[in-house]
Coordinates of C-alpha atoms and ligand atoms in Angstrom, one line a residue:
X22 CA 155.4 17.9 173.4
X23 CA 158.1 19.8 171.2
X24 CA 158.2 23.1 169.9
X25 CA 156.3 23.9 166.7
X26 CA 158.6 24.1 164.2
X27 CA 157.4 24.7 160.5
X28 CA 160.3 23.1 158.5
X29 CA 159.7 19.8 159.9
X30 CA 156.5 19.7 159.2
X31 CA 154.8 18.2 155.4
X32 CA 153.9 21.1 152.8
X33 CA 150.0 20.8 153.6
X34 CA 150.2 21.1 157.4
X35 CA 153.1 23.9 157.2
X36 CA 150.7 26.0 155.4
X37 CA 148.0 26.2 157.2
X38 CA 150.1 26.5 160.4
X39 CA 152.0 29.3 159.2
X40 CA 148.4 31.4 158.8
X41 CA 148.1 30.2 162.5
X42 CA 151.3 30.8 164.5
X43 CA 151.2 30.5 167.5
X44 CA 148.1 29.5 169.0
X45 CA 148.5 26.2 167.2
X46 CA 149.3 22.6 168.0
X47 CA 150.2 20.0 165.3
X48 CA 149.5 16.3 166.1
X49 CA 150.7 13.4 164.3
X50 CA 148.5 10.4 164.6
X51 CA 148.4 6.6 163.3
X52 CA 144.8 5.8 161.2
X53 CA 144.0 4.7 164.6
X54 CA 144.5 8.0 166.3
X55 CA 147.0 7.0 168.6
X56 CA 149.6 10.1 169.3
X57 CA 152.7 9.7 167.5
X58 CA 154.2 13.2 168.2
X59 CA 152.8 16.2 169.1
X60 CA 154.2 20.2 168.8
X61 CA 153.1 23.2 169.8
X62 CA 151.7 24.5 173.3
X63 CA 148.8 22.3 174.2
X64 CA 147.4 25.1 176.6
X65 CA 146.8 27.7 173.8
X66 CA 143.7 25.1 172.6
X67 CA 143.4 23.5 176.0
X68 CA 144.4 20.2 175.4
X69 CA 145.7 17.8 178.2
X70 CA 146.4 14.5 178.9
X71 CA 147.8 13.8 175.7
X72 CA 150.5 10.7 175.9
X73 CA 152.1 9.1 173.4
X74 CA 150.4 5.8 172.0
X75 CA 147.6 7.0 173.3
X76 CA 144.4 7.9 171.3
X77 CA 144.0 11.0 170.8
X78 CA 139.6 11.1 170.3
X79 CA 139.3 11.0 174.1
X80 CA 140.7 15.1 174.1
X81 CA 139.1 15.5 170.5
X82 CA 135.9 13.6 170.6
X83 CA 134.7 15.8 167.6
X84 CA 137.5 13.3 165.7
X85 CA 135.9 10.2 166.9
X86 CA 134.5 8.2 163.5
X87 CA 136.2 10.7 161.0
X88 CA 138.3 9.3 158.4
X89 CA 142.1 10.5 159.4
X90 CA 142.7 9.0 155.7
X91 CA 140.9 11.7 154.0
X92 CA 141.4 15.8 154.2
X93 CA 139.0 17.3 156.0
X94 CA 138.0 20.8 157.9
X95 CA 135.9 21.8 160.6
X96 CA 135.7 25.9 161.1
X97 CA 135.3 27.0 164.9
X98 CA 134.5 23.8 167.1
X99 CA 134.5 22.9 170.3
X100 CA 137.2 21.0 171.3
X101 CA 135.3 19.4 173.9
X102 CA 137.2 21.6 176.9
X103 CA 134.9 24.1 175.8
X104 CA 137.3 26.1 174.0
X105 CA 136.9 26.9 169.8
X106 CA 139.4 25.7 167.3
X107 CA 139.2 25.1 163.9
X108 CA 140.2 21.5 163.0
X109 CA 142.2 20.4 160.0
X110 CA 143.1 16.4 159.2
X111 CA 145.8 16.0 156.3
X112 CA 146.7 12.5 155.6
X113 CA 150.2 11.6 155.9
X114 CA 152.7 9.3 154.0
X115 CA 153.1 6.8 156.0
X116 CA 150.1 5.4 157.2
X117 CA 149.8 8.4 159.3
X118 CA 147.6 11.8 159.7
X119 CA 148.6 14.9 160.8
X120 CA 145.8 16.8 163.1
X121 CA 146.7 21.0 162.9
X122 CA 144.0 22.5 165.5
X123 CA 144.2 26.5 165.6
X124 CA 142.8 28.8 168.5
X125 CA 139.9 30.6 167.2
X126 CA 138.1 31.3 170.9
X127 CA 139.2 35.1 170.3
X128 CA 137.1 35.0 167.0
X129 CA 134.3 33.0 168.5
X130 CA 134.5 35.7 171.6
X131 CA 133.9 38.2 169.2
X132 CA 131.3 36.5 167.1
X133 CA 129.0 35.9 169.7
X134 CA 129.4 39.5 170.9
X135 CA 128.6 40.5 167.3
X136 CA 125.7 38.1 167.1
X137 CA 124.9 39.7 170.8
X138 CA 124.9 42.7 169.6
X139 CA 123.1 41.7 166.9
X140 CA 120.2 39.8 168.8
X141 CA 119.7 42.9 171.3
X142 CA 119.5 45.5 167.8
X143 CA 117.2 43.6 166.5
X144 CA 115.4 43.5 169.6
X145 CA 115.5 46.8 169.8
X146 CA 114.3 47.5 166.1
X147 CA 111.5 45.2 166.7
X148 CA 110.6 47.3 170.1
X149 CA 110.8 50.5 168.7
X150 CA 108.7 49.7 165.4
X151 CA 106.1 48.3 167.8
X152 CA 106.5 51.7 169.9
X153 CA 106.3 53.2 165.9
X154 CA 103.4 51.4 164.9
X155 CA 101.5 52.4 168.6
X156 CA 102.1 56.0 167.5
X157 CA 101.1 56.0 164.3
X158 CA 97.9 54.4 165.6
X159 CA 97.8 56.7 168.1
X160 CA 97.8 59.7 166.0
X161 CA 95.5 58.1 163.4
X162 CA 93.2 57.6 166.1
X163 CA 93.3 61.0 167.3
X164 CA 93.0 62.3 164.0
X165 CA 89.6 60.5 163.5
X166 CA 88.7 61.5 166.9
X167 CA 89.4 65.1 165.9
X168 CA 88.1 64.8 162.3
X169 CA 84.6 63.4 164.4
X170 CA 84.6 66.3 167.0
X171 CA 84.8 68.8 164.5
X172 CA 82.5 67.2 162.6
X173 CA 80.0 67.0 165.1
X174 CA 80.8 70.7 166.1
X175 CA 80.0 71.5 162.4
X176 CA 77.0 69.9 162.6
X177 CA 75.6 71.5 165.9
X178 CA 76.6 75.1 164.2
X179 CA 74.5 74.1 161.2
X180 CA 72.0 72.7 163.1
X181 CA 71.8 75.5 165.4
X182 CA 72.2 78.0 162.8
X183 CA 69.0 76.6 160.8
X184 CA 67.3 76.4 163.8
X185 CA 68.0 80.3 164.2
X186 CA 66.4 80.9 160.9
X187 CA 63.6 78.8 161.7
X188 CA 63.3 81.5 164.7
X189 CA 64.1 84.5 162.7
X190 CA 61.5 84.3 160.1
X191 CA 59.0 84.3 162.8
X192 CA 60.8 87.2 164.6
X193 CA 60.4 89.2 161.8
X194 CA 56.6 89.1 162.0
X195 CA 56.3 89.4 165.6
X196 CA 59.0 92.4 165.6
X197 CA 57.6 94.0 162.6
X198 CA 53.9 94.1 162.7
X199 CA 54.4 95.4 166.5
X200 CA 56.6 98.1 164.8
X201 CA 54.1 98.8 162.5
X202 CA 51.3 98.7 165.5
X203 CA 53.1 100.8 167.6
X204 CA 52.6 103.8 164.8
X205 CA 48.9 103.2 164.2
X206 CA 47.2 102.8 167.4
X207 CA 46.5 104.9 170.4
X208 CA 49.0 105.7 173.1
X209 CA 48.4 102.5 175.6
X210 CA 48.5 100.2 172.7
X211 CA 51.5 101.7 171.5
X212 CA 53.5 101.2 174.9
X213 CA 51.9 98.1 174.6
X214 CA 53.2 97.0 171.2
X215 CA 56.5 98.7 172.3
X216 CA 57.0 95.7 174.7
X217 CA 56.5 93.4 172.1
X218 CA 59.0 94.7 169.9
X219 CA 61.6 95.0 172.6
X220 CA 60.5 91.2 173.9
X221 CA 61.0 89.8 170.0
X222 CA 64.6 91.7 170.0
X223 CA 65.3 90.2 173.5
X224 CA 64.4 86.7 172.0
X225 CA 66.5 87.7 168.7
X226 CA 69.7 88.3 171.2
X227 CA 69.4 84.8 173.0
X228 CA 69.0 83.4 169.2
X229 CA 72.4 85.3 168.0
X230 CA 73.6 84.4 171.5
X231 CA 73.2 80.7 171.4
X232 CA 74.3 80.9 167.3
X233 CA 77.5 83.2 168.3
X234 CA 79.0 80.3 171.0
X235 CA 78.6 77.6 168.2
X236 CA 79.9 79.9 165.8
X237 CA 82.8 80.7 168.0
X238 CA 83.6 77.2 169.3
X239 CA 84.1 76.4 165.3
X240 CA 86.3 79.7 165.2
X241 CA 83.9 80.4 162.1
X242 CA 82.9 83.8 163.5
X243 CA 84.5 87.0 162.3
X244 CA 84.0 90.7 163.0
X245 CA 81.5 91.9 161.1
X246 CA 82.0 95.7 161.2
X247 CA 79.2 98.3 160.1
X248 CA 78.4 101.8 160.0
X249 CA 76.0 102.3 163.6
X250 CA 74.3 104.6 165.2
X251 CA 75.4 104.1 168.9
X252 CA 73.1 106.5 170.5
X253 CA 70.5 104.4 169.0
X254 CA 72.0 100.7 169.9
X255 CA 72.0 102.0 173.7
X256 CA 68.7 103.5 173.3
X257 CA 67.7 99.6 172.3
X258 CA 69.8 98.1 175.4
X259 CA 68.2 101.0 177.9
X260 CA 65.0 99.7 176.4
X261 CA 65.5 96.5 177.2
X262 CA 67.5 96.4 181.0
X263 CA 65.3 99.1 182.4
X264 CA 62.4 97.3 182.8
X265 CA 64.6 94.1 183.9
X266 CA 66.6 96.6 186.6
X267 CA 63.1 98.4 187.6
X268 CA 61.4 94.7 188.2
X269 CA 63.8 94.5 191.2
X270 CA 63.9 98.1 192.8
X271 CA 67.2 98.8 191.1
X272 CA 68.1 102.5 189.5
X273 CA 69.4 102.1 186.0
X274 CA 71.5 104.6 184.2
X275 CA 73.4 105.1 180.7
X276 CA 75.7 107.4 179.7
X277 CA 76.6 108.2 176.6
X278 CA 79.6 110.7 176.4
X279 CA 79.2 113.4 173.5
X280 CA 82.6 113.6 172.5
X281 CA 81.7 110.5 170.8
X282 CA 80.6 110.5 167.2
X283 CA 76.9 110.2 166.4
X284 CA 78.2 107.2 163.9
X285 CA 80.8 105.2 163.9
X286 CA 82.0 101.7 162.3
X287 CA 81.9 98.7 164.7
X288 CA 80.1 95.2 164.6
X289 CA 76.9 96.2 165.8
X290 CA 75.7 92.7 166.3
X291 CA 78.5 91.8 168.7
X292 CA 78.7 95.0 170.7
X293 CA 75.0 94.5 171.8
X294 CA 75.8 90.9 172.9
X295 CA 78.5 92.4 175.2
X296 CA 76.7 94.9 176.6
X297 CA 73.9 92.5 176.9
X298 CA 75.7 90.1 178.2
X299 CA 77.7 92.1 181.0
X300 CA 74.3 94.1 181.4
X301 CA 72.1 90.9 182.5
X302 CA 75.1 90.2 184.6
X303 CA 75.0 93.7 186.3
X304 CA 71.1 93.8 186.9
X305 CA 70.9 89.6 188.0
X306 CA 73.4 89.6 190.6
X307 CA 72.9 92.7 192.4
X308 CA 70.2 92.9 195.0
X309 CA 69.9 96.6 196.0
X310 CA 71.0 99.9 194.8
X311 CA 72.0 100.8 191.2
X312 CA 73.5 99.3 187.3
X313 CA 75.4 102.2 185.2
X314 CA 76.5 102.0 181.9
X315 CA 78.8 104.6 180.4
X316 CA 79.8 104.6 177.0
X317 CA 82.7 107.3 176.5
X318 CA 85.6 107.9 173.4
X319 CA 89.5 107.1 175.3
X320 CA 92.3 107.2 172.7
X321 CA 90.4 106.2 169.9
X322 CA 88.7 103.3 171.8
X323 CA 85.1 102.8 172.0
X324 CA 85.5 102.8 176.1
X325 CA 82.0 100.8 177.9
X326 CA 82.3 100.8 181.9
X327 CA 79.3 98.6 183.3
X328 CA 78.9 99.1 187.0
X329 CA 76.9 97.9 189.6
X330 CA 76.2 97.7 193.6
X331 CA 75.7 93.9 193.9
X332 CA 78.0 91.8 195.5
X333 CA 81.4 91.8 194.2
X334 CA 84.0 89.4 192.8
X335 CA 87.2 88.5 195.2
X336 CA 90.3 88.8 193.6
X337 CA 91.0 85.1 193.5
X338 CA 88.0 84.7 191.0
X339 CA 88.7 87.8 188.5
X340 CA 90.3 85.6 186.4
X341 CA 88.3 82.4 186.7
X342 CA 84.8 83.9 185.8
X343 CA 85.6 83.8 182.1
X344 CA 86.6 80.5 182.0
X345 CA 83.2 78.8 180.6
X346 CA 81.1 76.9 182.6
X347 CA 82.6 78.9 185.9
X348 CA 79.8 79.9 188.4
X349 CA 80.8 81.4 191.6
X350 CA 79.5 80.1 194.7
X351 CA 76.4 82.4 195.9
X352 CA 75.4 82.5 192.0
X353 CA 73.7 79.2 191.8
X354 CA 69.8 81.1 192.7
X355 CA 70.1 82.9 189.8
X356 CA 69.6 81.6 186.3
X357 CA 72.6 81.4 183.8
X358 CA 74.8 78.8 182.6
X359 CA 78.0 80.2 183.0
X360 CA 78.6 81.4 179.3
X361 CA 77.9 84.8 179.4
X362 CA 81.1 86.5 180.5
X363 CA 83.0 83.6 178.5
X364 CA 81.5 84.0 174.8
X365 CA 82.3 88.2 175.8
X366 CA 85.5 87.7 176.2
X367 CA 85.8 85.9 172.9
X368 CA 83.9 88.5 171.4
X369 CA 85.7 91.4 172.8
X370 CA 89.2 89.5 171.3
X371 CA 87.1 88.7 168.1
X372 CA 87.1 92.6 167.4
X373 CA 90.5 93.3 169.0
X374 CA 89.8 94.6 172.3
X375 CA 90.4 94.2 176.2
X376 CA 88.2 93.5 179.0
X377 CA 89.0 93.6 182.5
X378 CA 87.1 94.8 186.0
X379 CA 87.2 96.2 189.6
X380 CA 85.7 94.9 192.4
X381 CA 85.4 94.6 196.1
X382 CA 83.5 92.3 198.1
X383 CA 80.2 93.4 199.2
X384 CA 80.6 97.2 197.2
X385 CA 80.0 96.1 193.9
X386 CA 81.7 95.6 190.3
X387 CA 82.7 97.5 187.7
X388 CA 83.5 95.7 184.0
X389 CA 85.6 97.8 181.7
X390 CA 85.8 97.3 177.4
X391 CA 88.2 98.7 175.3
X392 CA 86.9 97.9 171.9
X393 CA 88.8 99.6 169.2
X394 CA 86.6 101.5 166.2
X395 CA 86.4 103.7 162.8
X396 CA 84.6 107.3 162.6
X397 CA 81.6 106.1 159.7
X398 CA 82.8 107.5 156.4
X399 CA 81.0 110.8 155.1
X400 CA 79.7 109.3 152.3
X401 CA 77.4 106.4 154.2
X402 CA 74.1 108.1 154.6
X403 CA 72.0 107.5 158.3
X404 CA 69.9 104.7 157.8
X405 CA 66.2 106.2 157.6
X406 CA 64.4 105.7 160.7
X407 CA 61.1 106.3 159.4
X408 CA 60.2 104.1 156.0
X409 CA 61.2 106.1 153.1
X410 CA 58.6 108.3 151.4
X411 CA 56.3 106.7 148.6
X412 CA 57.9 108.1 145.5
X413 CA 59.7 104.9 143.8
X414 CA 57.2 103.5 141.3
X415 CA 59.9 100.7 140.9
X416 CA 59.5 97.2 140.1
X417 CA 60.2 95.0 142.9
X418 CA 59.7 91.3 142.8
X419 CA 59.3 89.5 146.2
X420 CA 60.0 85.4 146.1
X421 CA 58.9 84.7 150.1
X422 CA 56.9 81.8 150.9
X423 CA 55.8 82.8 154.5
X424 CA 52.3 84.5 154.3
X425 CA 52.5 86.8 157.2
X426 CA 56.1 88.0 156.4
X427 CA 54.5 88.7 152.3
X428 CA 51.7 90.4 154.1
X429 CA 54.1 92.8 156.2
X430 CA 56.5 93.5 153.5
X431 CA 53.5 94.2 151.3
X432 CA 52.6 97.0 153.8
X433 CA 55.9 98.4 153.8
X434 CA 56.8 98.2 150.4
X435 CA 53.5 99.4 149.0
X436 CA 54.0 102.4 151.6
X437 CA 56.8 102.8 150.2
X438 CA 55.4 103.3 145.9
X439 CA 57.4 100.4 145.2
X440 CA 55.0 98.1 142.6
X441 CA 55.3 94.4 143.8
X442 CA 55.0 90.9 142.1
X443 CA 55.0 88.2 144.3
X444 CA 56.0 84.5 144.5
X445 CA 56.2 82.1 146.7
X446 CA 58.6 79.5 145.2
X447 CA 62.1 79.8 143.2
X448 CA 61.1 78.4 139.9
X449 CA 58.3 81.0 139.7
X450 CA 60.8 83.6 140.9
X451 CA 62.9 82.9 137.8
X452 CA 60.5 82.7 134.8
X453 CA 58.5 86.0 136.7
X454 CA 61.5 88.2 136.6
X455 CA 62.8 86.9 133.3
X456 CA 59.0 87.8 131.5
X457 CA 58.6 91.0 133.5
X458 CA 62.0 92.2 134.3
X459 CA 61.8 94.2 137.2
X460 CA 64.3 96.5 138.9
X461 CA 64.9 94.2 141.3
X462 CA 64.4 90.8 142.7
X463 CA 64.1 91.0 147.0
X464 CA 64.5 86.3 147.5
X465 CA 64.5 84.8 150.1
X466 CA 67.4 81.5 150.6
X467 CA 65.1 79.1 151.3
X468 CA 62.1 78.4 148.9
X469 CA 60.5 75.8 147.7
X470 CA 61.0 73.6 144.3
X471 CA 64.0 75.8 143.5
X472 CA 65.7 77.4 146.3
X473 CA 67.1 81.1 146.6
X474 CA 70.9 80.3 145.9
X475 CA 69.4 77.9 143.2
X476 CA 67.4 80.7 142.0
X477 CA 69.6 83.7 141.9
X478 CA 72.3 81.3 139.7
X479 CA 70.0 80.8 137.0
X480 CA 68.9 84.4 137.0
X481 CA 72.4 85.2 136.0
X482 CA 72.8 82.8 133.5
X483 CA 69.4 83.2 131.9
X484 CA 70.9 87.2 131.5
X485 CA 68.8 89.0 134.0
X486 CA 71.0 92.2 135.2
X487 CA 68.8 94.1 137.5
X488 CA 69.2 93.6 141.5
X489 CA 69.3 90.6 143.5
X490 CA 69.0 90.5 147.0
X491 CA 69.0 87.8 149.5
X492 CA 66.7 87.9 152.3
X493 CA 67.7 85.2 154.9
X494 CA 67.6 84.0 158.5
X495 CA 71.0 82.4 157.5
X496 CA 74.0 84.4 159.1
X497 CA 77.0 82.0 158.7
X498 CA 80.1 83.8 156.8
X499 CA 80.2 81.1 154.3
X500 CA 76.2 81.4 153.8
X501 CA 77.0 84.9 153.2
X502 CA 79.8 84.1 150.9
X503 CA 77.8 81.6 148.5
X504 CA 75.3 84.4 148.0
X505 CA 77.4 86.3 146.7
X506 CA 79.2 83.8 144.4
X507 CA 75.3 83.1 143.5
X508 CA 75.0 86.6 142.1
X509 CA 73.0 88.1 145.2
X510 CA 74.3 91.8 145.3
X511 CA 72.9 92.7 149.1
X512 CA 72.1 90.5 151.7
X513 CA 69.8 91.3 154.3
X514 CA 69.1 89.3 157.5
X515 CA 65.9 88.4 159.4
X516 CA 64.5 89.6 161.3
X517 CA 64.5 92.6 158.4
X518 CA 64.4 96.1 160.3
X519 CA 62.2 98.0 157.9
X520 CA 63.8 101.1 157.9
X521 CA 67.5 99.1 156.9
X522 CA 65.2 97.3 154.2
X523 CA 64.1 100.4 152.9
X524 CA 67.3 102.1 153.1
X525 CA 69.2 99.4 151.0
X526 CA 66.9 99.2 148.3
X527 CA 66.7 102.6 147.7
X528 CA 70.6 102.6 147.9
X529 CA 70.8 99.8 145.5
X530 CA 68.4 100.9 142.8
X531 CA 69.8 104.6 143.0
Ligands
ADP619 P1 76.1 83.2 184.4 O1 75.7 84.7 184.6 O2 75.3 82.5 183.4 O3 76.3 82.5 185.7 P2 78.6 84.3 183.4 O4 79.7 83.7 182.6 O5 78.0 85.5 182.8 O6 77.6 83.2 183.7 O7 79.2 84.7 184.8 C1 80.0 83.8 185.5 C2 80.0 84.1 187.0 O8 80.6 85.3 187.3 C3 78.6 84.2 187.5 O9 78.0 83.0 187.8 C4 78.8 85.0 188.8 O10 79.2 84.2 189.8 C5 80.0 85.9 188.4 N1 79.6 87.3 188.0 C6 79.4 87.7 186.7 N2 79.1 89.0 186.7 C7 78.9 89.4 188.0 C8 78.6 90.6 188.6 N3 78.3 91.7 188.0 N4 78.6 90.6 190.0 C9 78.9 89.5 190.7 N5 79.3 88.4 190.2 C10 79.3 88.3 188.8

């Protein structure tokens, strides 16, 4: 085989050698494809065995059949040695062809690492769109879980919190009527009706208990602060734990420091559970010897130490016994479920305070609060303990449609001088104190044919400007919230305290 050399080559096959140079070989064949010359280095396209006269389709059996008459072109071939060329046939003058085949295994190299490439990106598109689409399905079907959880949380509040005001309206006749008992009859009857009012308020805190954990667990609750009288509220807790301490043999003490103010602005409602709560705890696990509360003022806190001589808490456990459900081994004869000391640690966070304790094994425990407070403004008066004196001669008109709560309102208000219409349904509510217009209008939410919320709406519309007030075993914030959109200007909860009642309305119609 010669060297390639361009210039003795035709036009045709010079030009597309000289794009080529030097991984080329030129053949010159007959039409039969016998060899007539050949240049160029066979090796670069891996051709051998070539011999003059002989035919040339054995090497280039891609050939075989073509027409070496006519021009033709095949891009990156196999030669048949398993090496790529790209092919071209130019006729030649004489009954001849000329056969150019350029090296192109570099480009084919590099193609099929491209389509490589290629193959593997798109395999790894395809994987991570599946691994994609399995996290957006994940996440939707999280959400949904989520969106069902709360949902169903939602739904227990509400359903819990209706079933509180189905207990509350009750309540308030059971608490009320022994109140008003406990005034009128002689000295054993009163002690007597004493215990029922103390039992009803009992009840009442395992209601706002049980209302307070699904009010929590929906993070719906929020401090609800007020002006108290905390001589009075551990009066009420005394009231109720001394008996319970007593039952067992156990001495039961509170303290109340008098630096503290006779007043002072808290949530009333959630400081009882607490002491309640850690109370019950003090007097149910210990066996023998004493419970103490001490209520004292430390750096503007509203400090509560409840201590008792039961059994003690080791160290390990401290932390562990707020953790819901948690029951220490030992605790499992006495009644509980394990929430108490959990839903008063929410509560004591809800109002921006600390909790922590001391204890020692077999001496006893002591749990401290910090709960943080405001001294009650001068201007918010002492809420009457005694109803207020019969002087009003207002107008008042009560929408209520359980008889026995009418019955004991009627005996308070009446006491009272106030001059009472009374309904039992919304509709009647609204044409009543639109014909009679009285000072004010003392509904309750939930009334039949037209309800309270209903009620109060079309008061305002229909012009009526004289008080509104809700009365209500409802105590959700939102419930609260739509009252007053509804045009209620007080809201007051069952069970009513009588002396609170009285106090707000005369407060309101002053
Ligand atoms: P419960 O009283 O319903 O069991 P709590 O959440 O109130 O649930 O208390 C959790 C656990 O902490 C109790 O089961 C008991 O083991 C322990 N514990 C709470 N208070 C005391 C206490 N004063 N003395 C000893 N152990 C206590």
């Amino acid at each position: 085989m010669s060297t390639l050399d361009i210039a003795r080559l035709p036009d045709a096959v010079a030009k597309i050698v000289a794009a080529a140079v030097p991984a080329t070989v030129v053949l010159r064949v007959d039409r039969l494809g016998r060899l007539l010359e050949a240049h160029g280095d066979a090796s670069t396209v891996k051709l051998s065995g070539l011999g003059t006269g002989k035919s040339v389709f054995s090497q280039l059996p891609m050939l075989e059949g073509s027409d070496l008459g006519d021009r033709n072109h095949w891009a990156c071939i196999d030669n048949g040695a398993g090496h790529a060329v790209d092919v071209d046939t130019v006729p030649g003058e004489l009954d001849d062809a000329w056969i150019v085949l350029v090296s192109v295994e570099d480009r084919r190299l590099a193609q099929q690492q491209q389509q490589l490439a290629a193959n593997e990106a798109r395999l790894m598109n395809q994987r991570q769109q599946k691994l994609v689409d399995q996290l957006v399905a994940a996440r939707s079907e999280l959400e949904l879980r989520r969106r069902e959880a709360e949902e169903a949380l939602t739904d227990k509040t509400r359903f819990i919190a209706s079933m509180s005001h189905e207990f509350r309206t009750p309540l308030t006749s059971v608490i009320g009527y022994a109140e008003w008992l406990s005034t009128a009859l002689d000295d054993t009857a009163q002690r007597q009706s004493r215990a029922i009012v103390r039992a009803g308020r009992h009840m009442l805190s395992l209601v706002n208990n049980l209302l307070e954990q699904a009010q929590l667990e929906t993070n719906q609750a929020s401090a609800r602060p007020d002006c108290i009288a905390l001589r009075d509220l551990v009066e009420d807790i005394a009231a109720i734990m001394a008996p319970l301490a007593a039952e067992k043999g156990l001495a039961f003490a509170a303290f109340v420091d008098p630096q503290l103010p006779e007043r002072l602005v808290i949530d009333e409602m959630r400081v009882r559970q607490i002491l309640i709560n850690l109370l019950g705890n003090a007097v149910k696990f210990t066996r023998t010897g004493s419970v103490q509360l001490n209520l004292s003022s430390q750096a503007d806190q509203l400090h509560i130490e409840v201590a008792d001589t039961g059994p003690g808490i080791a160290e390990d456990d401290k932390g562990r016994i707020f953790t819901a459900f948690k029951r220490l081994e030992g605790s499992q004869r006495q009644v509980g479920s394990g929430l108490g000391l959990h839903i008063t640690l929410q509560l004591v966070k809800l109002l921006g305070g600390s909790i922590g304790l001391d204890s020692e094994i077999g001496r006893g425990t002591k749990f401290h609060v910090r709960l943080p407070y405001q001294d009650a403004p001068a201007e918010i008066p002492a809420a009457a303990s005694e109803p207020a004196a019969a002087t009003t001669g207002q107008h008042l008109l009560l929408a209520e449609d359980d008889p026995d709560l009418v019955q004991l309102l009627q005996l308070y208000l009446a006491r009272a001088g106030y001059v009472l219409t009374i309904v039992d349904n919304g509709r009647d509510a609204v044409s009543e104190a639109l014909a009679r217009q009285p000072d004010l209008v003392l509904m309750d939410f939930n009334l039949p044919i037209v309800d309270g919320l209903s009620a109060a709406c079309q008061l305002r519309e229909k012009g009526y400007s004289g008080v509104v007030v809700a009365l209500t075993g409802a105590t959700l914030d939102d419930d609260r919230l739509q009252a007053v959109e509804a045009g209620f200007d007080g809201f007051i909860a069952k069970p009513i305290r009588m002396p609170e009642l009285m106090a707000t309305l005369q407060a309101l119609l002053a």
